[in-house]
PDB file of C-alpha atoms in Angstrom:
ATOM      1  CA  UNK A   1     127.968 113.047  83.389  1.00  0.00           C
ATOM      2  CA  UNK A   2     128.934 115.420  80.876  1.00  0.00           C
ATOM      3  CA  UNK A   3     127.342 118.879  80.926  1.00  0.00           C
ATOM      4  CA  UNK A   4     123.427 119.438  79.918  1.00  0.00           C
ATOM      5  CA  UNK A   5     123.055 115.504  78.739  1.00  0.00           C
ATOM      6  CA  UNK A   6     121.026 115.509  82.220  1.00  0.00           C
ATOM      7  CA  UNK A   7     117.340 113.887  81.406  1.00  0.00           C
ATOM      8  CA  UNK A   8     114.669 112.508  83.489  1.00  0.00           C
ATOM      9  CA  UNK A   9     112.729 109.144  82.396  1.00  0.00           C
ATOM     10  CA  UNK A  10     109.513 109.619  81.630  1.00  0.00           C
ATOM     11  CA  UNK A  11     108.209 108.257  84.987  1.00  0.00           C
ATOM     12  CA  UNK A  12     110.641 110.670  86.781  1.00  0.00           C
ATOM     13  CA  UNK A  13     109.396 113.397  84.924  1.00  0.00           C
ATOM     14  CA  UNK A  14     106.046 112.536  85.852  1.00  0.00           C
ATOM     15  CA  UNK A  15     107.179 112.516  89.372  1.00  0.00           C
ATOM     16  CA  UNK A  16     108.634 115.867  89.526  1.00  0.00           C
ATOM     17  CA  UNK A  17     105.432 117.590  88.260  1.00  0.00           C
ATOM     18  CA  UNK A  18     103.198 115.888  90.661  1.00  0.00           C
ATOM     19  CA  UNK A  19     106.123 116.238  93.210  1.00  0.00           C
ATOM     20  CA  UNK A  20     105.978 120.316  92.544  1.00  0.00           C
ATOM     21  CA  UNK A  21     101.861 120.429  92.567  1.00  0.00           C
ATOM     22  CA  UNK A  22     101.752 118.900  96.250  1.00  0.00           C
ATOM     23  CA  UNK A  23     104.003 121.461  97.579  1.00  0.00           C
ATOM     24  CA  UNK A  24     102.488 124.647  95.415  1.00  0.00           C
ATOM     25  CA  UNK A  25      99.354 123.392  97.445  1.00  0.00           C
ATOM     26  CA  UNK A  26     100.790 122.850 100.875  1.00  0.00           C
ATOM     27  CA  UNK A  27     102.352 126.295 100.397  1.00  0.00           C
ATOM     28  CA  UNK A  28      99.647 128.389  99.591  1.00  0.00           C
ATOM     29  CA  UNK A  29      96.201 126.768 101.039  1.00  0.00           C
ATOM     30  CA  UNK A  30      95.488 126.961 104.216  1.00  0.00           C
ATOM     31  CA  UNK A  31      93.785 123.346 104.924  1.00  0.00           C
ATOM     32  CA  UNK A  32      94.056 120.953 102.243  1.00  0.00           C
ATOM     33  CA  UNK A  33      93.340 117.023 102.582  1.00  0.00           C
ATOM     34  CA  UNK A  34      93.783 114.238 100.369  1.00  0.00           C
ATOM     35  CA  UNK A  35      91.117 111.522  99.244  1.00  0.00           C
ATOM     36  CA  UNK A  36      92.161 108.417 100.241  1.00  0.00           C
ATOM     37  CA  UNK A  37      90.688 105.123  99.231  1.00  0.00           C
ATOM     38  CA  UNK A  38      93.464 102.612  99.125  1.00  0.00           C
ATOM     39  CA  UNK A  39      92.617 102.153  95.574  1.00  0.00           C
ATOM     40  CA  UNK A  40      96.021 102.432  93.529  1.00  0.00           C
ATOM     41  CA  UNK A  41      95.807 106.341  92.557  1.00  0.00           C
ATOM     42  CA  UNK A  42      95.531 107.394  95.909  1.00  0.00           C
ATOM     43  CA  UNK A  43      98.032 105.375  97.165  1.00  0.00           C
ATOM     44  CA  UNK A  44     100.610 105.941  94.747  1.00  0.00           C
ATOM     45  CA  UNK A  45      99.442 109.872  95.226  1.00  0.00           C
ATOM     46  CA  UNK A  46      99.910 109.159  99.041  1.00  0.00           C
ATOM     47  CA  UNK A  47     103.375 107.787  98.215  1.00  0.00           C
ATOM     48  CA  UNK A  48     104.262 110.990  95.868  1.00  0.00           C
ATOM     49  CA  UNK A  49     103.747 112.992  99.272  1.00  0.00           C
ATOM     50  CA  UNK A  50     105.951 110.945 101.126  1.00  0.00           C
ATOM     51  CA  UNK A  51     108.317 111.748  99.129  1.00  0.00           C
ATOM     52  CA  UNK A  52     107.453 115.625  98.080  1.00  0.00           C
ATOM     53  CA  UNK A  53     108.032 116.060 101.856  1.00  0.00           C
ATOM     54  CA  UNK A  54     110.437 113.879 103.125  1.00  0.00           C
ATOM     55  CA  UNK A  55     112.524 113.918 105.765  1.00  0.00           C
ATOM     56  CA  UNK A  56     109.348 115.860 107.088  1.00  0.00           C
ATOM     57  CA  UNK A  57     105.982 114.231 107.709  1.00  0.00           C
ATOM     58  CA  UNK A  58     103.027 114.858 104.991  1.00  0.00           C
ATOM     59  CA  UNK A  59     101.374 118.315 106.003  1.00  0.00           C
ATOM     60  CA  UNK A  60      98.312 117.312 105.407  1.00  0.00           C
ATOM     61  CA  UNK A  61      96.001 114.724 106.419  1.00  0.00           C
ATOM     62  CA  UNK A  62      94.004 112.323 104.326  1.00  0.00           C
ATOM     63  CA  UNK A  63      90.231 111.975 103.927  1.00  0.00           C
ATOM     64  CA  UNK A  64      88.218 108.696 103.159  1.00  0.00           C
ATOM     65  CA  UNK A  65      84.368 108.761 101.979  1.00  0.00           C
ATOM     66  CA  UNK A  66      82.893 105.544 103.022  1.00  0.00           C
ATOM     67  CA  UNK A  67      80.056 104.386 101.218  1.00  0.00           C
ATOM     68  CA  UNK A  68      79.740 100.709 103.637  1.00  0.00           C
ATOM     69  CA  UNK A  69      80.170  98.965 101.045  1.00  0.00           C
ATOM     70  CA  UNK A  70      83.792  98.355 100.802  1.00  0.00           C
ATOM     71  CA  UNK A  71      85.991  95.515 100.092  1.00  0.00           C
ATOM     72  CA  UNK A  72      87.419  94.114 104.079  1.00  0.00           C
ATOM     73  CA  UNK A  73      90.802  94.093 102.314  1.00  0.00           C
ATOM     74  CA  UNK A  74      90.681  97.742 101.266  1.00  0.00           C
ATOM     75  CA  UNK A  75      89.716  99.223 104.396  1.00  0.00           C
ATOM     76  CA  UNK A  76      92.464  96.963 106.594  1.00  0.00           C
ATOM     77  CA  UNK A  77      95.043  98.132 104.002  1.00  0.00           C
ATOM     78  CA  UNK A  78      93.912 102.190 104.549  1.00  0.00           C
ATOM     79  CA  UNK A  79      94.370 101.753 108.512  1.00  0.00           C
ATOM     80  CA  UNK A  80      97.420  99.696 108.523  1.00  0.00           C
ATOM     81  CA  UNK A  81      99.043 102.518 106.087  1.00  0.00           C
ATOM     82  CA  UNK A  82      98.032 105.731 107.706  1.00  0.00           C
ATOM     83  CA  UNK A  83      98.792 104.370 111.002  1.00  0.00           C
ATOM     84  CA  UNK A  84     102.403 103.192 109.497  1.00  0.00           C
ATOM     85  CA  UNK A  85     102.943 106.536 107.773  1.00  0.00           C
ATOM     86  CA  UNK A  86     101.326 108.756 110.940  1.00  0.00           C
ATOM     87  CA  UNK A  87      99.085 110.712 108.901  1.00  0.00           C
ATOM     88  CA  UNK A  88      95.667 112.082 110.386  1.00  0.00           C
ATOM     89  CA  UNK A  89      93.010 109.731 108.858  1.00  0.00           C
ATOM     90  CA  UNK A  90      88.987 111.435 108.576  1.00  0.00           C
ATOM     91  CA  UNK A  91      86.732 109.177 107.531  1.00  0.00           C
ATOM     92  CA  UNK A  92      83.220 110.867 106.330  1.00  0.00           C
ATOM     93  CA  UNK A  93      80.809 107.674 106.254  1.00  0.00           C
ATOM     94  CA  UNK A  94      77.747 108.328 103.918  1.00  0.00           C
ATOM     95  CA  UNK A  95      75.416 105.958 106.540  1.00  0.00           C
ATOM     96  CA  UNK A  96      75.571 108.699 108.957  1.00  0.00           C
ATOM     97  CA  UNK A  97      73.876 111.123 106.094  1.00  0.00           C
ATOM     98  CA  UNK A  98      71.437 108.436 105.417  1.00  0.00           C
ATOM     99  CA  UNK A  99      70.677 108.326 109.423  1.00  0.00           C
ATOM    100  CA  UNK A 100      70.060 111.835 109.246  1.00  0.00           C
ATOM    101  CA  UNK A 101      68.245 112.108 106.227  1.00  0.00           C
ATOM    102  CA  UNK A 102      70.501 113.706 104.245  1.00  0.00           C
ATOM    103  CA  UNK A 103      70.043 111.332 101.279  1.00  0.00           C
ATOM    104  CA  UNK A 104      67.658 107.755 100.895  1.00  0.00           C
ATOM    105  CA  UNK A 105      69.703 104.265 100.522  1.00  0.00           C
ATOM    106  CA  UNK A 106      70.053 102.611  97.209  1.00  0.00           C
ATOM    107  CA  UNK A 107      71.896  99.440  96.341  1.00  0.00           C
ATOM    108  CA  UNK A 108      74.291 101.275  94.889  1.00  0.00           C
ATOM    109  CA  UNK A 109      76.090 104.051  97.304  1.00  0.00           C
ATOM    110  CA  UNK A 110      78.428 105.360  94.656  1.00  0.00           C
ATOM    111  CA  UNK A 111      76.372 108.209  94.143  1.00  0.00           C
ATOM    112  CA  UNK A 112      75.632 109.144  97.684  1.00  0.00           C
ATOM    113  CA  UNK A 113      78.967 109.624  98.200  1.00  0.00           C
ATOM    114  CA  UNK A 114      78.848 113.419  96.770  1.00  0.00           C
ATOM    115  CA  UNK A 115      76.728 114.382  99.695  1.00  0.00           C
ATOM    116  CA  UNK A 116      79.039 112.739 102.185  1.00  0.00           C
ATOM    117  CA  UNK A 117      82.318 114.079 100.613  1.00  0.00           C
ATOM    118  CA  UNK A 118      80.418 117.626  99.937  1.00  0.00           C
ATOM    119  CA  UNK A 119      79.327 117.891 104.139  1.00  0.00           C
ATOM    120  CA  UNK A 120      82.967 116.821 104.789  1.00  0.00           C
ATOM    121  CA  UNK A 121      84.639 119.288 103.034  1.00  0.00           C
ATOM    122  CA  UNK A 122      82.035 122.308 104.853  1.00  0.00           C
ATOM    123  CA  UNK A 123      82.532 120.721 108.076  1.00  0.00           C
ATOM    124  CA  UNK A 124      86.114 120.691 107.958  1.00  0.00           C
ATOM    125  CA  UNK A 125      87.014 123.774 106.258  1.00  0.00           C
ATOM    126  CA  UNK A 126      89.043 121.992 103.461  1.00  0.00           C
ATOM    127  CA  UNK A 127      90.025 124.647 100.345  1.00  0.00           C
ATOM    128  CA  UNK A 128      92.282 122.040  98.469  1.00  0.00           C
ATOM    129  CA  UNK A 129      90.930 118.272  98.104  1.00  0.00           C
ATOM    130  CA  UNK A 130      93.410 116.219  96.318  1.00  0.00           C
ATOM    131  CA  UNK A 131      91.839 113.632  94.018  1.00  0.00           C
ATOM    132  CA  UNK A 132      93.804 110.770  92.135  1.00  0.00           C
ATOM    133  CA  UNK A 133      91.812 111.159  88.775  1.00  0.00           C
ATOM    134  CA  UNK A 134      93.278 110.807  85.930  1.00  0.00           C
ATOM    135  CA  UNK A 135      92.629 111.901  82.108  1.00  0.00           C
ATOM    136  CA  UNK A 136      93.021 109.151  80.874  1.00  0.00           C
ATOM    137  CA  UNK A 137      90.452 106.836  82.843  1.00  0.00           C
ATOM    138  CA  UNK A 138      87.056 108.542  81.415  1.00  0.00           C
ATOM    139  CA  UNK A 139      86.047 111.558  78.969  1.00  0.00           C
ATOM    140  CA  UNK A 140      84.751 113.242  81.479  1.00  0.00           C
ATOM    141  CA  UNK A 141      87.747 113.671  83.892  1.00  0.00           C
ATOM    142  CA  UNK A 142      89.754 114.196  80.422  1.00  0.00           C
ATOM    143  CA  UNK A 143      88.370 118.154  80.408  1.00  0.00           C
ATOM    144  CA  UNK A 144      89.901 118.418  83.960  1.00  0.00           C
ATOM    145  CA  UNK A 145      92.385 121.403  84.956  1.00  0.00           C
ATOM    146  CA  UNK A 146      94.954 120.366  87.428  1.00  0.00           C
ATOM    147  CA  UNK A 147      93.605 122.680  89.611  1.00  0.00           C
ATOM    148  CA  UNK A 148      89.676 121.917  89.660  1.00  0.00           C
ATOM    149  CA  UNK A 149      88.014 125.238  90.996  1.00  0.00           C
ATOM    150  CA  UNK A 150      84.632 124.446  92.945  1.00  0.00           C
ATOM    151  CA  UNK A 151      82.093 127.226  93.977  1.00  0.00           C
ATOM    152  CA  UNK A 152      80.019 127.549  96.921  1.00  0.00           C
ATOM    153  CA  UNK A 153      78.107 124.358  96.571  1.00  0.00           C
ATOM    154  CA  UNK A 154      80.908 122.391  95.478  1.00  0.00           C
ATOM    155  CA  UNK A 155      79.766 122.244  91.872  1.00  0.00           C
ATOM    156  CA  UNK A 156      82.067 121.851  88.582  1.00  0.00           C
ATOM    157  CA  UNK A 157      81.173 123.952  85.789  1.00  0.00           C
ATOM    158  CA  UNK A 158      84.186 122.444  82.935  1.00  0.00           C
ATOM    159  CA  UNK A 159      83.149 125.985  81.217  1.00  0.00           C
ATOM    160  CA  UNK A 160      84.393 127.877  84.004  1.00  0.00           C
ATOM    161  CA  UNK A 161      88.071 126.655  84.501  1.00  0.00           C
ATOM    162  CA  UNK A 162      90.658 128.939  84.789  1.00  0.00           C
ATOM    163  CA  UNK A 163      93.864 128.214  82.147  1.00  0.00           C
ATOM    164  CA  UNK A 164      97.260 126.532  83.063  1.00  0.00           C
ATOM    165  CA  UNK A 165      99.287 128.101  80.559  1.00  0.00           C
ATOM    166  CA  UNK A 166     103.063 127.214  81.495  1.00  0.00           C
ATOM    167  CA  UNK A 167     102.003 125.018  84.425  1.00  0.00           C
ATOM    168  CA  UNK A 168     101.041 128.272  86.031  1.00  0.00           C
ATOM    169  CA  UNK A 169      98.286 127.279  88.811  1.00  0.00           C
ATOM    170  CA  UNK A 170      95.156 129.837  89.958  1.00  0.00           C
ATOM    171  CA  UNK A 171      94.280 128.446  93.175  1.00  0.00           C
ATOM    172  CA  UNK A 172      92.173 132.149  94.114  1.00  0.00           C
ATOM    173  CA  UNK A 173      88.706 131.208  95.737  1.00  0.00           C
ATOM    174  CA  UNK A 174      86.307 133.239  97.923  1.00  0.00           C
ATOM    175  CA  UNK A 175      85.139 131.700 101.679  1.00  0.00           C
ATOM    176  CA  UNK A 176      83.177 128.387 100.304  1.00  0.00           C
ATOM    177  CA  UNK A 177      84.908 127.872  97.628  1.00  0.00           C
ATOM    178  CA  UNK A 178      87.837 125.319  97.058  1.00  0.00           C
ATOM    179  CA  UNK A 179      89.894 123.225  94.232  1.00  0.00           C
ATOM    180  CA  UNK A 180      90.058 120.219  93.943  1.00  0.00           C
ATOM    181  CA  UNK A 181      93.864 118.959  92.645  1.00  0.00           C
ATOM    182  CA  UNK A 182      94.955 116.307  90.913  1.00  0.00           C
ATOM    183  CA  UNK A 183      98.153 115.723  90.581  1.00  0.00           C
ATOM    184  CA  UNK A 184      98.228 112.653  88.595  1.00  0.00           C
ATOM    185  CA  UNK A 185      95.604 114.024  85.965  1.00  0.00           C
ATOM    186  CA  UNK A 186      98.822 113.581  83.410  1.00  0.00           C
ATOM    187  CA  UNK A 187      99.566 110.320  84.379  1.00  0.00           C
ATOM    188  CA  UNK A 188      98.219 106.900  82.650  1.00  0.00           C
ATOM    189  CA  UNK A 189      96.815 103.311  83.870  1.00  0.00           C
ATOM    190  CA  UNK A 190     100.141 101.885  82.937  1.00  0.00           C
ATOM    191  CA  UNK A 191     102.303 104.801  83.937  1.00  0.00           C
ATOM    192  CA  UNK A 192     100.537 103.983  87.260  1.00  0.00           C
ATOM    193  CA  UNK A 193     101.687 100.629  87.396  1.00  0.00           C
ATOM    194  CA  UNK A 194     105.081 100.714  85.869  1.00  0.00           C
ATOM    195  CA  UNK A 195     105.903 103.388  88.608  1.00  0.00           C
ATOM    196  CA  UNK A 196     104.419 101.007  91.520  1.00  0.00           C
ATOM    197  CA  UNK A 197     106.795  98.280  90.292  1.00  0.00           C
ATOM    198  CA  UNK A 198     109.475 100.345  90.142  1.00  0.00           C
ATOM    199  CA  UNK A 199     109.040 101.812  93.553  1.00  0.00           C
ATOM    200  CA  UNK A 200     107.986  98.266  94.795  1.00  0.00           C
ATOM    201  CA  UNK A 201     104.861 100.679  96.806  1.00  0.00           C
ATOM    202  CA  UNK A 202     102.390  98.241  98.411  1.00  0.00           C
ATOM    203  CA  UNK A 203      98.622  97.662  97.193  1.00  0.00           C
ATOM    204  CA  UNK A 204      95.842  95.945  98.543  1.00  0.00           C
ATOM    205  CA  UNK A 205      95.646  92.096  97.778  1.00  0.00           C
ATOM    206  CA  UNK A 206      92.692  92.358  95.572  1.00  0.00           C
ATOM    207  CA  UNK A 207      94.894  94.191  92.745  1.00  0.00           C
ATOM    208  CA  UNK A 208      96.562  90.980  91.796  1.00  0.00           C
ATOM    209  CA  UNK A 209      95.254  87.394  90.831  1.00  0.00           C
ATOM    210  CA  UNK A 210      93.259  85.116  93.122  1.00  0.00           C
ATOM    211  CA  UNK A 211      90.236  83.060  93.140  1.00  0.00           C
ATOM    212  CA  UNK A 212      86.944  84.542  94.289  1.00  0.00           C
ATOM    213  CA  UNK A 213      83.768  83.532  93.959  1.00  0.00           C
ATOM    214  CA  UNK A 214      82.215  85.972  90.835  1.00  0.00           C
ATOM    215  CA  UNK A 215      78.844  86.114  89.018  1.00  0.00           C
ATOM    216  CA  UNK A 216      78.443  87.616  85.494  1.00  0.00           C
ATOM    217  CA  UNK A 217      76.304  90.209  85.138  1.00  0.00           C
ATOM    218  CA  UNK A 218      75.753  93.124  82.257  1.00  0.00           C
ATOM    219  CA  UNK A 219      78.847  92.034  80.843  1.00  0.00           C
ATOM    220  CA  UNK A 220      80.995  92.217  83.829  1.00  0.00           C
ATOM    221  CA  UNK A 221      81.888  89.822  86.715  1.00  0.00           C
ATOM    222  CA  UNK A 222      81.274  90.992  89.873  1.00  0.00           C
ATOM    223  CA  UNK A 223      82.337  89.825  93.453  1.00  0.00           C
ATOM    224  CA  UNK A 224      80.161  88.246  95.436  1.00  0.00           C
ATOM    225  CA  UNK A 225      80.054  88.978  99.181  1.00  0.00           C
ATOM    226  CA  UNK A 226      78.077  90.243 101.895  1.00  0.00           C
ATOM    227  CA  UNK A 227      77.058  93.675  99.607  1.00  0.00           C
ATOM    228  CA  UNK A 228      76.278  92.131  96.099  1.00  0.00           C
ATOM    229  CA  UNK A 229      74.275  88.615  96.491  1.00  0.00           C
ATOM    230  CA  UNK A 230      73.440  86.237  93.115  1.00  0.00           C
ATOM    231  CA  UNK A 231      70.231  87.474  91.814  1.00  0.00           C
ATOM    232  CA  UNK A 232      67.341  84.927  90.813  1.00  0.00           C
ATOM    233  CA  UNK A 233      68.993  82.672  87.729  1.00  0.00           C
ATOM    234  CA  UNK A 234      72.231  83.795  87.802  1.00  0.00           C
ATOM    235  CA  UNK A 235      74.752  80.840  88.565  1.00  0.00           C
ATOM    236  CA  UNK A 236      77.930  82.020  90.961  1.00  0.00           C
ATOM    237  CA  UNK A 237      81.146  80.555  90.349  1.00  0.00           C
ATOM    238  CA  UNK A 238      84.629  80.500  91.582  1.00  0.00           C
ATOM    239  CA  UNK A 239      87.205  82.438  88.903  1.00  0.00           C
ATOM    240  CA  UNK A 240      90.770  83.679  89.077  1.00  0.00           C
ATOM    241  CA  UNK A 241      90.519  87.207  88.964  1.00  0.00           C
ATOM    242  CA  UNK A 242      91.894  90.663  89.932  1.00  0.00           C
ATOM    243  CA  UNK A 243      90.673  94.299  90.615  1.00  0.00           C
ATOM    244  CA  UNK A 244      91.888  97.446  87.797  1.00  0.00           C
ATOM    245  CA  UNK A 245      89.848  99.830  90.633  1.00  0.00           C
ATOM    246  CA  UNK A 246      88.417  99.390  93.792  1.00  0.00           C
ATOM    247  CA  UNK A 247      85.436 101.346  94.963  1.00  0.00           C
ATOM    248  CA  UNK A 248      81.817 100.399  96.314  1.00  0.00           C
ATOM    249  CA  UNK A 249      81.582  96.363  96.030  1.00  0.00           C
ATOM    250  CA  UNK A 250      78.309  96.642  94.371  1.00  0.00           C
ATOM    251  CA  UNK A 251      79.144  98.270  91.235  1.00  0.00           C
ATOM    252  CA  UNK A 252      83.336  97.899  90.872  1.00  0.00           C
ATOM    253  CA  UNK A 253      83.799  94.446  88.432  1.00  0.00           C
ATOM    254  CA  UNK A 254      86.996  92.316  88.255  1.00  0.00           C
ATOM    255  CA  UNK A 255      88.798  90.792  85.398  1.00  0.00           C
ATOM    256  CA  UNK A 256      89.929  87.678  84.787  1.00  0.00           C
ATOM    257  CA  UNK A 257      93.708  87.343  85.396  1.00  0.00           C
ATOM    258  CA  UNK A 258      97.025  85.530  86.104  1.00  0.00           C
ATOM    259  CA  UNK A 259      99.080  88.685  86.613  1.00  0.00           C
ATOM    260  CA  UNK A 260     100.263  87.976  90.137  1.00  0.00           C
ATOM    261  CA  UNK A 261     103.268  90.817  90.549  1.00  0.00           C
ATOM    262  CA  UNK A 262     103.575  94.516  89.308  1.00  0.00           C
ATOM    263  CA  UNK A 263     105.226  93.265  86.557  1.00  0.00           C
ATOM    264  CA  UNK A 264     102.485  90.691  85.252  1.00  0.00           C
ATOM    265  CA  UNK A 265      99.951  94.108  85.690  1.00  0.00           C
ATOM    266  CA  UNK A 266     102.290  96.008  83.680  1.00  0.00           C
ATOM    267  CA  UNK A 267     102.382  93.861  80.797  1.00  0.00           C
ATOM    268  CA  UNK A 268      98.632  92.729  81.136  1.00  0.00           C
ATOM    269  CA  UNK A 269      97.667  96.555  81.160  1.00  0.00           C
ATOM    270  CA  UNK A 270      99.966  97.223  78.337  1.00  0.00           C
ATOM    271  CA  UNK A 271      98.061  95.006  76.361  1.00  0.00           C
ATOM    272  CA  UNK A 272      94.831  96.308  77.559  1.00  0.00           C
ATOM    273  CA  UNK A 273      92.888  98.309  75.227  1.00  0.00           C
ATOM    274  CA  UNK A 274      89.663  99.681  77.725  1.00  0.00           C
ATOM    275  CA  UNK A 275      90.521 101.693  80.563  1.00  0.00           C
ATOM    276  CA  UNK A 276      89.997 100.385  84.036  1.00  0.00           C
ATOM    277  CA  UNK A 277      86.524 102.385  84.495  1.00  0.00           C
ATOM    278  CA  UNK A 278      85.221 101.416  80.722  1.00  0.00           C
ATOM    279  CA  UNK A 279      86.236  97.919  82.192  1.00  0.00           C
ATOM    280  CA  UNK A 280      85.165  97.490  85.650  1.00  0.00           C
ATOM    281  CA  UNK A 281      82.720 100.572  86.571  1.00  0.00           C
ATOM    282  CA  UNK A 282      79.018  99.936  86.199  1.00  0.00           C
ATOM    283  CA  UNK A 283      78.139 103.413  88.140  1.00  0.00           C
ATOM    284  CA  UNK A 284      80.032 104.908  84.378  1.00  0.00           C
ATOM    285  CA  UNK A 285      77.478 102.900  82.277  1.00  0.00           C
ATOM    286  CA  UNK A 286      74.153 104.538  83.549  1.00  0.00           C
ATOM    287  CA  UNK A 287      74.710 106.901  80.438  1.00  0.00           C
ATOM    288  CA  UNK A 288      77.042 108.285  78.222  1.00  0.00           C
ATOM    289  CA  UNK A 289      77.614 111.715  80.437  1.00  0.00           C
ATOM    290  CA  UNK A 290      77.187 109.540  83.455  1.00  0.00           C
ATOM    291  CA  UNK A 291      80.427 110.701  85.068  1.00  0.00           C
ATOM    292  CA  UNK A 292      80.381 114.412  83.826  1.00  0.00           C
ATOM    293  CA  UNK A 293      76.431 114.612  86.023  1.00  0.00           C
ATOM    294  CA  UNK A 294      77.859 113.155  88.649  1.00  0.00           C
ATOM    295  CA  UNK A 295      81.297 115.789  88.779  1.00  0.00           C
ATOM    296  CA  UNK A 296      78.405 119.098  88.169  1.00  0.00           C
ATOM    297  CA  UNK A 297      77.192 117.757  91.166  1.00  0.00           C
ATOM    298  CA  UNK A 298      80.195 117.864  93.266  1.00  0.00           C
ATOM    299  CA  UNK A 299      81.772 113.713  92.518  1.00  0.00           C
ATOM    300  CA  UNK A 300      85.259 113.560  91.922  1.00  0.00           C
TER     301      UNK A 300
END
């Protein structure tokens, strides 16, 4: 290769900068942890680690917020792959906060989950949480820094960001305080995808096409299972469909689909003109600033 004709791919470069941000933080906070869902983000920001610290083990461990309402397949694909990779799973489970009366149930545990990830974060000391947001999935994670800064009660102000002018990162917080990072905030739905093909990285079933029984319901079709029942009139039926996002079964949709491989997602999500959340998220369509509430509050 001749002289300075040397030039990442766009993936590659989207790699490196993600790659760099996971060791600026292992370097210079003292107890970081990364969210962990076994949704696609986090797992391709799980990979990303691997690899930002290979031949070494990740120095960090990973942290899931359980709302009880997850998808079977989800949660036996998170244990299977922090066992296989030996990282340190903590799971925070928001029943134990509704045991102690931290928060009432609803049908929807989406929301609790900010008082369960909050207590987490105090009781284990954590002053970096890495997040797999990304600007591209919602307006309000679009007005995200890379490096989030959090005060004392784990609120977001977006008015009170510090700047990233030449990738230059201010991590500086006071006892209580933390960022949250997200190294993938530059990344897109499809970048996602065309980078989990090309690195063949493992997801759980539920991302690609098979039948499941579904009911429609405010526009969206939504699993049913032992969290989200038929309600009085509506008629379940069986559809071929896959997951864009996982989260809490009771409010996370599915699409219809024949995309069956990485590279039927790819070109299905090429052609796709919502994002996964405008898609498949009914905790985004309580209201228009919906998400951007929830983040003041301390949600992802």
């Amino acid at each position: 290769m001749a002289a300075g004709t040397y030039q990442l791919t766009h993936l590659r470069t989207l790699e490196a900068e993600s790659v760099h941000i996971l060791r600026e933080v292992a370097a210079t906070f003292e107890r970081p942890v990364l969210l962990f869902s076994g949704g696609k983000d986090s797992v391709v920001l799980l990979h990303l680690a691997t690899r930002a610290f290979w031949p070494a083990p990740v120095p960090f461990g990973v942290l899931h917020v359980d709302t009880g309402h997850n998808f079977p397949e989800v949660l036996d694909f998170r244990d299977r792959t922090t066992a296989e990779l030996g990282v340190r799973l903590t799971v925070a489970r928001v029943q134990d906060d509704i045991d102690a009366g931290r928060v009432a149930d609803e049908p929807s545990r989406n929301r609790l989950q900010t008082t369960t990830l909050l207590r987490a974060i105090n009781e284990n000391g954590y002053d970096a949480v890495f997040g797999g947001a990304r600007r591209d999935e919602e307006k309000a994670r679009a007005k995200e820094r890379v490096f989030s800064f959090r005060d004392e009660f784990g609120q977001w102000d977006p008015r009170n960001q510090r700047p990233e002018l030449w990738n230059l990162y201010n991590g500086r917080h006071r006892r209580g305080e933390h960022i949250r990072v997200f190294p993938l905030s530059n990344w897109t739905e499809l970048d996602i995808w065309q980078y989990i093909a090309d690195e063949r990285i493992e997801l759980p079933p539920l991302y690609y096409a098979h039948r499941r029984e579904v009911v429609q319901r405010d526009g969206m079709l939504l699993a049913v299972g032992p969290h989200l029942r038929p309600r009085e009139g509506e008629q379940p039926h069986e559809a071929l469909v896959r997951f864009r996002t996982v989260g809490d079964a009771t409010c996370t949709g599915c699409v219809t689909s024949t995309a069956a491989t990485p590279e039927a997602v790819v070109a299905e999500v090429a052609a796709s003109r919502v994002t996964e959340r405008g898609a498949t998220r009914a905790d985004d369509r309580i209201s228009e600033a919906g998400m951007e509430d929830r983040k003041r509050e301390g949600y992802f």
